[in-house]
Amino acid sequence: MTRVLLPAVTGTSTSGGDPGWPAELWSRISGGFMRTEGLEASPWILLGLAAAAAVLAVPRATWRWFGLYVTFVHELGHAFAALSAGHRISGIELRFDHSGQMRSLGRGGFGAVWAGFWGYPVPALTGLALIWAASQGWATAALSLGVLVLAAALLFIRNLQGLAIAGGCAAAAVLLVWFVPAGLVAYAVVTLGIALVTGAVRDWINLLSVHTRRRHALSSSDAWILAQRTGIPGGLWLTAFALVIAACAAGSLWLLASL
């Protein structure tokens, strides 16, 4: 019997070629959990970042959209506080009018009060954490963690508007991971951090107006709800929100000044 030797086939198998963009995206997200050099920026660059953050959080036209992200972070603050108190999250609703609701199941009045408090302060806390992360070389890690948290939060959204808002926020985070060059990630993270702190201040001012001028909407106020649950006046809850937000703003300014 004659043996026929076939030529070797070279090239890439169609089943084992380029893994594609999902694998590349996951590689960028997972690879982001590494420490790099902390951000060092001149005062002029920091002023530019602050101006960019103000463009996101101050004008009504941009706040209409960025405020939806702040609301999402607000509701996630309620959710994480509820989880820390041993509650189970049953759902999150977000709406285009910047309102939202987080529902959880659990026993004990403390857990409900604890979860109810950590709404308005959390965007400011998140902003402070982002600025700290950029200053300490963890900007890419903060961005990667943000993608994972926002993507996981989609599982708890219970309305169509909420899916659109949460999906848009998650998509924006993915775009940052995909398109922002490594050398500019820290600048983007600082800008987002400043914008979140500014957004927290703006949201608190809006809440104050509910208690002073638009009292027909009082039943939607976290401070009013906490007052009903605890008997502690809503003004004290407003003050507590303001103290945490002010501390975060002061901490953010100190970090920025030390860059």
Short mmCIF file of N, CA, C and O in Angstrom, two decimals, residues 57-187:
data_model
loop_
_atom_site.label_atom_id
_atom_site.label_comp_id
_atom_site.label_asym_id
_atom_site.label_seq_id
_atom_site.Cartn_x
_atom_site.Cartn_y
_atom_site.Cartn_z
N ALA A 57 -23.06 69.17 35.09
CA ALA A 57 -23.96 69.18 36.24
C ALA A 57 -24.71 70.48 36.48
O ALA A 57 -25.62 70.50 37.31
N VAL A 58 -24.35 71.56 35.77
CA VAL A 58 -24.98 72.85 36.08
C VAL A 58 -26.03 73.28 35.06
O VAL A 58 -27.18 73.54 35.44
N PRO A 59 -25.71 73.37 33.76
CA PRO A 59 -26.74 73.82 32.81
C PRO A 59 -27.93 72.87 32.77
O PRO A 59 -27.78 71.65 32.86
N ARG A 60 -29.10 73.45 32.62
CA ARG A 60 -30.32 72.63 32.61
C ARG A 60 -30.30 71.61 31.48
O ARG A 60 -30.76 70.49 31.63
N ALA A 61 -29.77 72.01 30.31
CA ALA A 61 -29.79 71.12 29.15
C ALA A 61 -28.99 69.84 29.39
O ALA A 61 -29.42 68.74 29.03
N THR A 62 -27.81 69.96 30.01
CA THR A 62 -27.00 68.77 30.27
C THR A 62 -27.43 68.06 31.54
O THR A 62 -27.35 66.83 31.63
N TRP A 63 -27.91 68.84 32.54
CA TRP A 63 -28.38 68.21 33.77
C TRP A 63 -29.57 67.30 33.49
O TRP A 63 -29.77 66.30 34.19
N ARG A 64 -30.35 67.61 32.50
CA ARG A 64 -31.49 66.76 32.14
C ARG A 64 -31.05 65.32 31.92
O ARG A 64 -31.78 64.38 32.24
N TRP A 65 -29.83 65.16 31.40
CA TRP A 65 -29.32 63.81 31.13
C TRP A 65 -28.37 63.33 32.22
O TRP A 65 -28.48 62.20 32.69
N PHE A 66 -27.43 64.16 32.63
CA PHE A 66 -26.49 63.72 33.67
C PHE A 66 -27.22 63.50 34.99
O PHE A 66 -26.83 62.64 35.78
N GLY A 67 -28.27 64.26 35.23
CA GLY A 67 -29.05 64.07 36.46
C GLY A 67 -29.67 62.70 36.56
O GLY A 67 -29.92 62.20 37.67
N LEU A 68 -29.92 62.06 35.42
CA LEU A 68 -30.44 60.69 35.45
C LEU A 68 -29.40 59.74 36.03
O LEU A 68 -29.75 58.80 36.77
N TYR A 69 -28.14 59.97 35.70
CA TYR A 69 -27.06 59.16 36.26
C TYR A 69 -26.93 59.40 37.76
O TYR A 69 -26.75 58.45 38.54
N VAL A 70 -27.06 60.66 38.18
CA VAL A 70 -27.01 60.97 39.61
C VAL A 70 -28.15 60.28 40.35
O VAL A 70 -27.97 59.74 41.44
N THR A 71 -29.34 60.27 39.74
CA THR A 71 -30.48 59.57 40.35
C THR A 71 -30.19 58.07 40.46
O THR A 71 -30.52 57.44 41.47
N PHE A 72 -29.58 57.49 39.45
CA PHE A 72 -29.23 56.07 39.47
C PHE A 72 -28.27 55.79 40.63
O PHE A 72 -28.46 54.83 41.40
N VAL A 73 -27.26 56.63 40.78
CA VAL A 73 -26.31 56.46 41.89
C VAL A 73 -27.03 56.63 43.23
O VAL A 73 -26.76 55.89 44.19
N HIS A 74 -27.94 57.58 43.30
CA HIS A 74 -28.75 57.80 44.50
C HIS A 74 -29.49 56.52 44.90
O HIS A 74 -29.43 56.08 46.06
N GLU A 75 -30.17 55.91 43.94
CA GLU A 75 -30.93 54.69 44.24
C GLU A 75 -30.01 53.51 44.56
O GLU A 75 -30.34 52.66 45.39
N LEU A 76 -28.85 53.46 43.93
CA LEU A 76 -27.89 52.41 44.28
C LEU A 76 -27.37 52.61 45.70
O LEU A 76 -27.07 51.63 46.39
N GLY A 77 -27.28 53.87 46.13
CA GLY A 77 -26.92 54.12 47.53
C GLY A 77 -27.93 53.52 48.48
O GLY A 77 -27.56 52.87 49.48
N HIS A 78 -29.22 53.72 48.21
CA HIS A 78 -30.26 53.07 49.01
C HIS A 78 -30.08 51.55 49.00
O HIS A 78 -30.21 50.88 50.03
N ALA A 79 -29.81 51.01 47.80
CA ALA A 79 -29.72 49.56 47.65
C ALA A 79 -28.55 48.98 48.44
O ALA A 79 -28.70 47.97 49.15
N PHE A 80 -27.37 49.58 48.33
CA PHE A 80 -26.21 49.05 49.06
C PHE A 80 -26.39 49.20 50.57
O PHE A 80 -25.97 48.33 51.34
N ALA A 81 -27.03 50.29 50.99
CA ALA A 81 -27.30 50.46 52.43
C ALA A 81 -28.27 49.39 52.91
O ALA A 81 -28.11 48.83 54.01
N ALA A 82 -29.28 49.09 52.10
CA ALA A 82 -30.24 48.05 52.47
C ALA A 82 -29.55 46.69 52.57
O ALA A 82 -29.80 45.92 53.51
N LEU A 83 -28.68 46.40 51.63
CA LEU A 83 -27.94 45.12 51.67
C LEU A 83 -27.06 45.05 52.91
O LEU A 83 -26.97 43.99 53.54
N SER A 84 -26.44 46.16 53.28
CA SER A 84 -25.57 46.16 54.47
C SER A 84 -26.37 45.96 55.75
O SER A 84 -25.81 45.54 56.77
N ALA A 85 -27.68 46.24 55.70
CA ALA A 85 -28.54 46.04 56.86
C ALA A 85 -29.21 44.67 56.85
O ALA A 85 -30.07 44.39 57.70
N GLY A 86 -28.84 43.83 55.89
CA GLY A 86 -29.39 42.49 55.82
C GLY A 86 -30.69 42.37 55.05
O GLY A 86 -31.36 41.34 55.11
N HIS A 87 -31.06 43.42 54.32
CA HIS A 87 -32.27 43.38 53.52
C HIS A 87 -32.00 42.74 52.16
O HIS A 87 -30.86 42.66 51.72
N ARG A 88 -33.07 42.34 51.50
CA ARG A 88 -32.99 41.79 50.14
C ARG A 88 -33.61 42.78 49.19
O ARG A 88 -34.73 43.26 49.42
N ILE A 89 -32.91 43.10 48.11
CA ILE A 89 -33.40 44.08 47.14
C ILE A 89 -34.44 43.41 46.25
O ILE A 89 -34.18 42.39 45.62
N SER A 90 -35.63 44.01 46.21
CA SER A 90 -36.69 43.45 45.36
C SER A 90 -36.83 44.21 44.05
O SER A 90 -37.43 43.69 43.10
N GLY A 91 -36.30 45.42 43.97
CA GLY A 91 -36.37 46.13 42.69
C GLY A 91 -36.00 47.59 42.81
O GLY A 91 -36.06 48.18 43.89
N ILE A 92 -35.59 48.16 41.68
CA ILE A 92 -35.27 49.57 41.57
C ILE A 92 -36.03 50.13 40.38
O ILE A 92 -36.06 49.52 39.31
N GLU A 93 -36.67 51.28 40.57
CA GLU A 93 -37.35 51.97 39.48
C GLU A 93 -36.71 53.34 39.29
O GLU A 93 -36.41 54.04 40.25
N LEU A 94 -36.50 53.71 38.03
CA LEU A 94 -35.96 55.01 37.67
C LEU A 94 -36.89 55.63 36.64
O LEU A 94 -37.44 54.93 35.79
N ARG A 95 -37.05 56.95 36.70
CA ARG A 95 -37.93 57.64 35.75
C ARG A 95 -37.25 58.86 35.18
O ARG A 95 -36.33 59.43 35.77
N PHE A 96 -37.72 59.27 33.99
CA PHE A 96 -37.09 60.37 33.27
C PHE A 96 -37.26 61.72 33.96
O PHE A 96 -36.60 62.69 33.58
N ASP A 97 -38.15 61.81 34.95
CA ASP A 97 -38.30 63.07 35.69
C ASP A 97 -37.31 63.17 36.86
O ASP A 97 -37.48 63.99 37.74
N HIS A 98 -36.30 62.30 36.87
CA HIS A 98 -35.25 62.26 37.89
C HIS A 98 -35.75 61.70 39.23
O HIS A 98 -35.09 61.87 40.26
N SER A 99 -36.86 61.02 39.21
CA SER A 99 -37.34 60.37 40.43
C SER A 99 -36.98 58.89 40.36
O SER A 99 -36.64 58.36 39.30
N GLY A 100 -37.03 58.24 41.50
CA GLY A 100 -36.71 56.82 41.55
C GLY A 100 -37.21 56.20 42.84
O GLY A 100 -37.65 56.90 43.76
N GLN A 101 -37.12 54.90 42.89
CA GLN A 101 -37.56 54.18 44.08
C GLN A 101 -36.81 52.87 44.18
O GLN A 101 -36.65 52.15 43.19
N MET A 102 -36.34 52.58 45.37
CA MET A 102 -35.71 51.29 45.66
C MET A 102 -36.57 50.55 46.67
O MET A 102 -36.97 51.12 47.68
N ARG A 103 -36.89 49.30 46.38
CA ARG A 103 -37.70 48.50 47.29
C ARG A 103 -36.86 47.34 47.80
O ARG A 103 -36.15 46.67 47.04
N SER A 104 -36.95 47.12 49.11
CA SER A 104 -36.21 46.02 49.73
C SER A 104 -37.09 45.32 50.74
O SER A 104 -38.09 45.88 51.22
N LEU A 105 -36.72 44.11 51.07
CA LEU A 105 -37.46 43.30 52.03
C LEU A 105 -36.54 42.96 53.19
O LEU A 105 -35.40 42.53 52.99
N GLY A 106 -37.02 43.16 54.39
CA GLY A 106 -36.22 42.84 55.57
C GLY A 106 -36.94 43.23 56.83
O GLY A 106 -37.93 43.97 56.81
N ARG A 107 -36.45 42.72 57.94
CA ARG A 107 -37.05 43.01 59.23
C ARG A 107 -36.27 44.09 59.96
O ARG A 107 -35.09 44.28 59.74
N GLY A 108 -36.99 44.77 60.84
CA GLY A 108 -36.32 45.77 61.68
C GLY A 108 -36.46 47.17 61.14
O GLY A 108 -36.26 47.42 59.95
N GLY A 109 -36.83 48.10 62.01
CA GLY A 109 -36.98 49.48 61.59
C GLY A 109 -35.67 50.16 61.27
O GLY A 109 -35.61 51.05 60.42
N PHE A 110 -34.58 49.73 61.95
CA PHE A 110 -33.29 50.37 61.70
C PHE A 110 -32.86 50.20 60.26
O PHE A 110 -32.34 51.14 59.64
N GLY A 111 -33.05 49.01 59.70
CA GLY A 111 -32.62 48.77 58.33
C GLY A 111 -33.31 49.69 57.34
O GLY A 111 -32.68 50.21 56.41
N ALA A 112 -34.61 49.93 57.55
CA ALA A 112 -35.34 50.82 56.64
C ALA A 112 -34.85 52.25 56.76
O ALA A 112 -34.71 52.97 55.76
N VAL A 113 -34.57 52.69 57.99
CA VAL A 113 -34.06 54.04 58.19
C VAL A 113 -32.66 54.19 57.62
O VAL A 113 -32.33 55.18 56.96
N TRP A 114 -31.81 53.21 57.89
CA TRP A 114 -30.44 53.21 57.37
C TRP A 114 -30.44 53.28 55.84
O TRP A 114 -29.72 54.08 55.25
N ALA A 115 -31.26 52.45 55.21
CA ALA A 115 -31.33 52.46 53.75
C ALA A 115 -31.93 53.76 53.24
O ALA A 115 -31.49 54.29 52.20
N GLY A 116 -32.90 54.30 53.96
CA GLY A 116 -33.53 55.54 53.53
C GLY A 116 -32.61 56.74 53.58
O GLY A 116 -32.76 57.68 52.81
N PHE A 117 -31.64 56.71 54.50
CA PHE A 117 -30.73 57.86 54.63
C PHE A 117 -29.74 57.94 53.47
O PHE A 117 -29.44 59.03 52.97
N TRP A 118 -29.22 56.78 53.03
CA TRP A 118 -28.10 56.80 52.09
C TRP A 118 -28.56 56.87 50.64
O TRP A 118 -28.27 56.01 49.83
N GLY A 119 -29.28 57.95 50.35
CA GLY A 119 -29.64 58.25 48.97
C GLY A 119 -28.94 59.51 48.51
O GLY A 119 -28.01 59.48 47.70
N TYR A 120 -29.35 60.63 49.07
CA TYR A 120 -28.76 61.92 48.66
C TYR A 120 -27.27 62.03 48.92
O TYR A 120 -26.54 62.62 48.10
N PRO A 121 -26.72 61.50 50.02
CA PRO A 121 -25.27 61.66 50.23
C PRO A 121 -24.40 60.81 49.31
O PRO A 121 -23.22 61.14 49.10
N VAL A 122 -24.93 59.72 48.75
CA VAL A 122 -24.07 58.75 48.06
C VAL A 122 -23.46 59.28 46.76
O VAL A 122 -22.30 58.96 46.47
N PRO A 123 -24.15 60.08 45.94
CA PRO A 123 -23.42 60.64 44.79
C PRO A 123 -22.20 61.45 45.20
O PRO A 123 -21.16 61.40 44.52
N ALA A 124 -22.30 62.20 46.30
CA ALA A 124 -21.14 62.96 46.78
C ALA A 124 -20.05 62.03 47.28
O ALA A 124 -18.85 62.25 47.02
N LEU A 125 -20.43 60.97 48.01
CA LEU A 125 -19.45 59.99 48.47
C LEU A 125 -18.77 59.30 47.30
O LEU A 125 -17.55 59.08 47.31
N THR A 126 -19.55 58.97 46.28
CA THR A 126 -18.98 58.32 45.09
C THR A 126 -18.03 59.27 44.37
O THR A 126 -16.95 58.86 43.92
N GLY A 127 -18.41 60.53 44.26
CA GLY A 127 -17.53 61.51 43.63
C GLY A 127 -16.22 61.65 44.38
O GLY A 127 -15.14 61.69 43.78
N LEU A 128 -16.29 61.72 45.71
CA LEU A 128 -15.07 61.79 46.52
C LEU A 128 -14.21 60.55 46.31
O LEU A 128 -12.98 60.65 46.18
N ALA A 129 -14.84 59.38 46.27
CA ALA A 129 -14.10 58.14 46.07
C ALA A 129 -13.42 58.12 44.70
O ALA A 129 -12.27 57.64 44.58
N LEU A 130 -14.08 58.65 43.68
CA LEU A 130 -13.47 58.68 42.35
C LEU A 130 -12.25 59.61 42.32
O LEU A 130 -11.22 59.27 41.72
N ILE A 131 -12.38 60.77 42.94
CA ILE A 131 -11.24 61.71 42.97
C ILE A 131 -10.08 61.09 43.75
O ILE A 131 -8.91 61.20 43.33
N TRP A 132 -10.39 60.44 44.88
CA TRP A 132 -9.33 59.77 45.64
C TRP A 132 -8.67 58.67 44.80
O TRP A 132 -7.44 58.54 44.79
N ALA A 133 -9.49 57.88 44.10
CA ALA A 133 -8.95 56.79 43.28
C ALA A 133 -7.99 57.33 42.23
O ALA A 133 -6.91 56.77 42.01
N ALA A 134 -8.36 58.42 41.58
CA ALA A 134 -7.48 58.99 40.55
C ALA A 134 -6.19 59.52 41.17
O ALA A 134 -5.11 59.38 40.59
N SER A 135 -6.29 60.11 42.35
CA SER A 135 -5.10 60.66 42.99
C SER A 135 -4.14 59.59 43.47
O SER A 135 -2.94 59.84 43.60
N GLN A 136 -4.67 58.38 43.74
CA GLN A 136 -3.83 57.30 44.26
C GLN A 136 -3.44 56.26 43.22
O GLN A 136 -2.84 55.24 43.56
N GLY A 137 -3.80 56.50 41.96
CA GLY A 137 -3.41 55.57 40.91
C GLY A 137 -4.40 54.45 40.65
O GLY A 137 -4.07 53.46 39.98
N TRP A 138 -5.63 54.59 41.14
CA TRP A 138 -6.65 53.55 40.96
C TRP A 138 -7.75 54.00 40.01
O TRP A 138 -8.88 53.49 40.09
N ALA A 139 -7.47 54.92 39.11
CA ALA A 139 -8.51 55.44 38.22
C ALA A 139 -9.09 54.35 37.32
O ALA A 139 -10.31 54.23 37.16
N THR A 140 -8.22 53.53 36.71
CA THR A 140 -8.72 52.48 35.83
C THR A 140 -9.51 51.44 36.62
O THR A 140 -10.50 50.90 36.13
N ALA A 141 -9.08 51.17 37.86
CA ALA A 141 -9.81 50.22 38.69
C ALA A 141 -11.20 50.77 39.02
O ALA A 141 -12.20 50.04 39.01
N ALA A 142 -11.28 52.07 39.31
CA ALA A 142 -12.58 52.69 39.60
C ALA A 142 -13.50 52.60 38.40
O ALA A 142 -14.70 52.33 38.54
N LEU A 143 -12.94 52.82 37.23
CA LEU A 143 -13.74 52.75 36.01
C LEU A 143 -14.22 51.33 35.75
O LEU A 143 -15.39 51.11 35.41
N SER A 144 -13.34 50.36 35.91
CA SER A 144 -13.73 48.96 35.71
C SER A 144 -14.78 48.52 36.72
O SER A 144 -15.75 47.84 36.37
N LEU A 145 -14.59 48.90 37.98
CA LEU A 145 -15.58 48.57 39.01
C LEU A 145 -16.93 49.21 38.70
O LEU A 145 -17.98 48.59 38.88
N GLY A 146 -16.89 50.44 38.20
CA GLY A 146 -18.14 51.11 37.85
C GLY A 146 -18.90 50.38 36.76
O GLY A 146 -20.13 50.25 36.83
N VAL A 147 -18.19 49.88 35.76
CA VAL A 147 -18.84 49.10 34.69
C VAL A 147 -19.53 47.87 35.27
O VAL A 147 -20.70 47.57 34.95
N LEU A 148 -18.84 47.14 36.14
CA LEU A 148 -19.40 45.93 36.71
C LEU A 148 -20.62 46.22 37.59
O LEU A 148 -21.62 45.50 37.54
N VAL A 149 -20.53 47.27 38.40
CA VAL A 149 -21.65 47.61 39.29
C VAL A 149 -22.87 48.03 38.48
O VAL A 149 -24.00 47.58 38.75
N LEU A 150 -22.66 48.89 37.49
CA LEU A 150 -23.79 49.36 36.68
C LEU A 150 -24.41 48.22 35.88
O LEU A 150 -25.64 48.15 35.74
N ALA A 151 -23.58 47.32 35.37
CA ALA A 151 -24.11 46.18 34.63
C ALA A 151 -24.91 45.25 35.54
O ALA A 151 -25.99 44.78 35.18
N ALA A 152 -24.38 44.99 36.75
CA ALA A 152 -25.09 44.12 37.69
C ALA A 152 -26.41 44.75 38.14
O ALA A 152 -27.40 44.05 38.36
N ALA A 153 -26.44 46.08 38.26
CA ALA A 153 -27.65 46.77 38.71
C ALA A 153 -28.80 46.61 37.73
O ALA A 153 -29.97 46.72 38.12
N LEU A 154 -28.48 46.34 36.46
CA LEU A 154 -29.54 46.13 35.47
C LEU A 154 -30.47 44.99 35.86
O LEU A 154 -31.65 44.99 35.50
N LEU A 155 -29.95 44.03 36.61
CA LEU A 155 -30.76 42.87 37.01
C LEU A 155 -31.88 43.27 37.97
O LEU A 155 -32.85 42.51 38.13
N PHE A 156 -31.76 44.42 38.61
CA PHE A 156 -32.73 44.81 39.63
C PHE A 156 -33.69 45.90 39.15
O PHE A 156 -34.56 46.32 39.91
N ILE A 157 -33.55 46.34 37.91
CA ILE A 157 -34.43 47.37 37.38
C ILE A 157 -35.80 46.75 37.05
O ILE A 157 -35.87 45.68 36.45
N ARG A 158 -36.87 47.46 37.42
CA ARG A 158 -38.22 46.89 37.30
C ARG A 158 -39.16 47.73 36.43
O ARG A 158 -40.37 47.48 36.43
N ASN A 159 -38.66 48.70 35.69
CA ASN A 159 -39.54 49.45 34.78
C ASN A 159 -38.79 49.79 33.51
O ASN A 159 -37.55 49.78 33.47
N LEU A 160 -39.53 50.10 32.44
CA LEU A 160 -38.91 50.32 31.13
C LEU A 160 -38.06 51.58 31.11
O LEU A 160 -36.97 51.58 30.53
N GLN A 161 -38.56 52.66 31.72
CA GLN A 161 -37.75 53.86 31.77
C GLN A 161 -36.45 53.60 32.53
O GLN A 161 -35.38 54.09 32.15
N GLY A 162 -36.55 52.83 33.60
CA GLY A 162 -35.36 52.49 34.36
C GLY A 162 -34.36 51.68 33.54
O GLY A 162 -33.14 51.90 33.63
N LEU A 163 -34.87 50.76 32.72
CA LEU A 163 -33.97 49.98 31.87
C LEU A 163 -33.25 50.87 30.87
O LEU A 163 -32.06 50.68 30.60
N ALA A 164 -33.98 51.86 30.33
CA ALA A 164 -33.34 52.78 29.39
C ALA A 164 -32.27 53.61 30.09
O ALA A 164 -31.16 53.80 29.55
N ILE A 165 -32.58 54.12 31.28
CA ILE A 165 -31.63 54.95 32.02
C ILE A 165 -30.42 54.13 32.46
O ILE A 165 -29.27 54.52 32.23
N ALA A 166 -30.68 52.99 33.11
CA ALA A 166 -29.58 52.16 33.60
C ALA A 166 -28.75 51.60 32.45
O ALA A 166 -27.52 51.55 32.53
N GLY A 167 -29.42 51.20 31.37
CA GLY A 167 -28.70 50.70 30.21
C GLY A 167 -27.84 51.77 29.58
O GLY A 167 -26.70 51.51 29.17
N GLY A 168 -28.35 53.01 29.53
CA GLY A 168 -27.56 54.11 28.99
C GLY A 168 -26.34 54.41 29.85
O GLY A 168 -25.25 54.67 29.32
N CYS A 169 -26.52 54.37 31.17
CA CYS A 169 -25.39 54.61 32.07
C CYS A 169 -24.33 53.53 31.93
O CYS A 169 -23.12 53.82 31.89
N ALA A 170 -24.78 52.27 31.87
CA ALA A 170 -23.83 51.17 31.70
C ALA A 170 -23.11 51.26 30.37
O ALA A 170 -21.89 51.04 30.28
N ALA A 171 -23.84 51.63 29.31
CA ALA A 171 -23.23 51.77 27.99
C ALA A 171 -22.20 52.90 27.98
O ALA A 171 -21.13 52.77 27.39
N ALA A 172 -22.52 54.01 28.66
CA ALA A 172 -21.57 55.12 28.73
C ALA A 172 -20.29 54.69 29.45
O ALA A 172 -19.18 55.07 29.05
N ALA A 173 -20.44 53.90 30.52
CA ALA A 173 -19.26 53.41 31.24
C ALA A 173 -18.41 52.50 30.35
O ALA A 173 -17.17 52.58 30.37
N VAL A 174 -19.08 51.65 29.58
CA VAL A 174 -18.35 50.77 28.66
C VAL A 174 -17.60 51.59 27.62
O VAL A 174 -16.44 51.30 27.27
N LEU A 175 -18.24 52.64 27.10
CA LEU A 175 -17.59 53.48 26.10
C LEU A 175 -16.35 54.17 26.68
O LEU A 175 -15.35 54.33 25.99
N LEU A 176 -16.42 54.57 27.95
CA LEU A 176 -15.25 55.16 28.59
C LEU A 176 -14.10 54.16 28.65
O LEU A 176 -12.94 54.49 28.36
N VAL A 177 -14.42 52.92 29.05
CA VAL A 177 -13.39 51.88 29.12
C VAL A 177 -12.80 51.62 27.74
O VAL A 177 -11.59 51.42 27.59
N TRP A 178 -13.64 51.63 26.72
CA TRP A 178 -13.21 51.24 25.38
C TRP A 178 -12.42 52.34 24.66
O TRP A 178 -11.43 52.06 23.99
N PHE A 179 -12.87 53.59 24.82
CA PHE A 179 -12.31 54.65 23.98
C PHE A 179 -11.33 55.58 24.68
O PHE A 179 -10.49 56.20 24.00
N VAL A 180 -11.42 55.74 25.99
CA VAL A 180 -10.53 56.70 26.65
C VAL A 180 -9.12 56.12 26.74
O VAL A 180 -8.93 55.03 27.31
N PRO A 181 -8.13 56.79 26.20
CA PRO A 181 -6.76 56.29 26.28
C PRO A 181 -6.30 56.18 27.74
O PRO A 181 -6.75 56.92 28.61
N ALA A 182 -5.40 55.24 27.98
CA ALA A 182 -4.95 54.97 29.35
C ALA A 182 -4.42 56.23 30.02
O ALA A 182 -4.64 56.45 31.22
N GLY A 183 -3.73 57.07 29.29
CA GLY A 183 -3.15 58.27 29.87
C GLY A 183 -4.17 59.33 30.26
O GLY A 183 -3.84 60.28 30.97
N LEU A 184 -5.41 59.18 29.78
CA LEU A 184 -6.45 60.18 30.06
C LEU A 184 -7.52 59.67 31.01
O LEU A 184 -8.44 60.43 31.36
N VAL A 185 -7.43 58.41 31.42
CA VAL A 185 -8.48 57.84 32.27
C VAL A 185 -8.60 58.61 33.58
O VAL A 185 -9.71 58.91 34.04
N ALA A 186 -7.48 58.94 34.20
CA ALA A 186 -7.52 59.64 35.48
C ALA A 186 -8.22 60.99 35.35
O ALA A 186 -8.98 61.40 36.24
N TYR A 187 -8.00 61.68 34.24
CA TYR A 187 -8.66 62.97 34.02
C TYR A 187 -10.18 62.78 33.90
O TYR A 187 -10.96 63.58 34.44
#
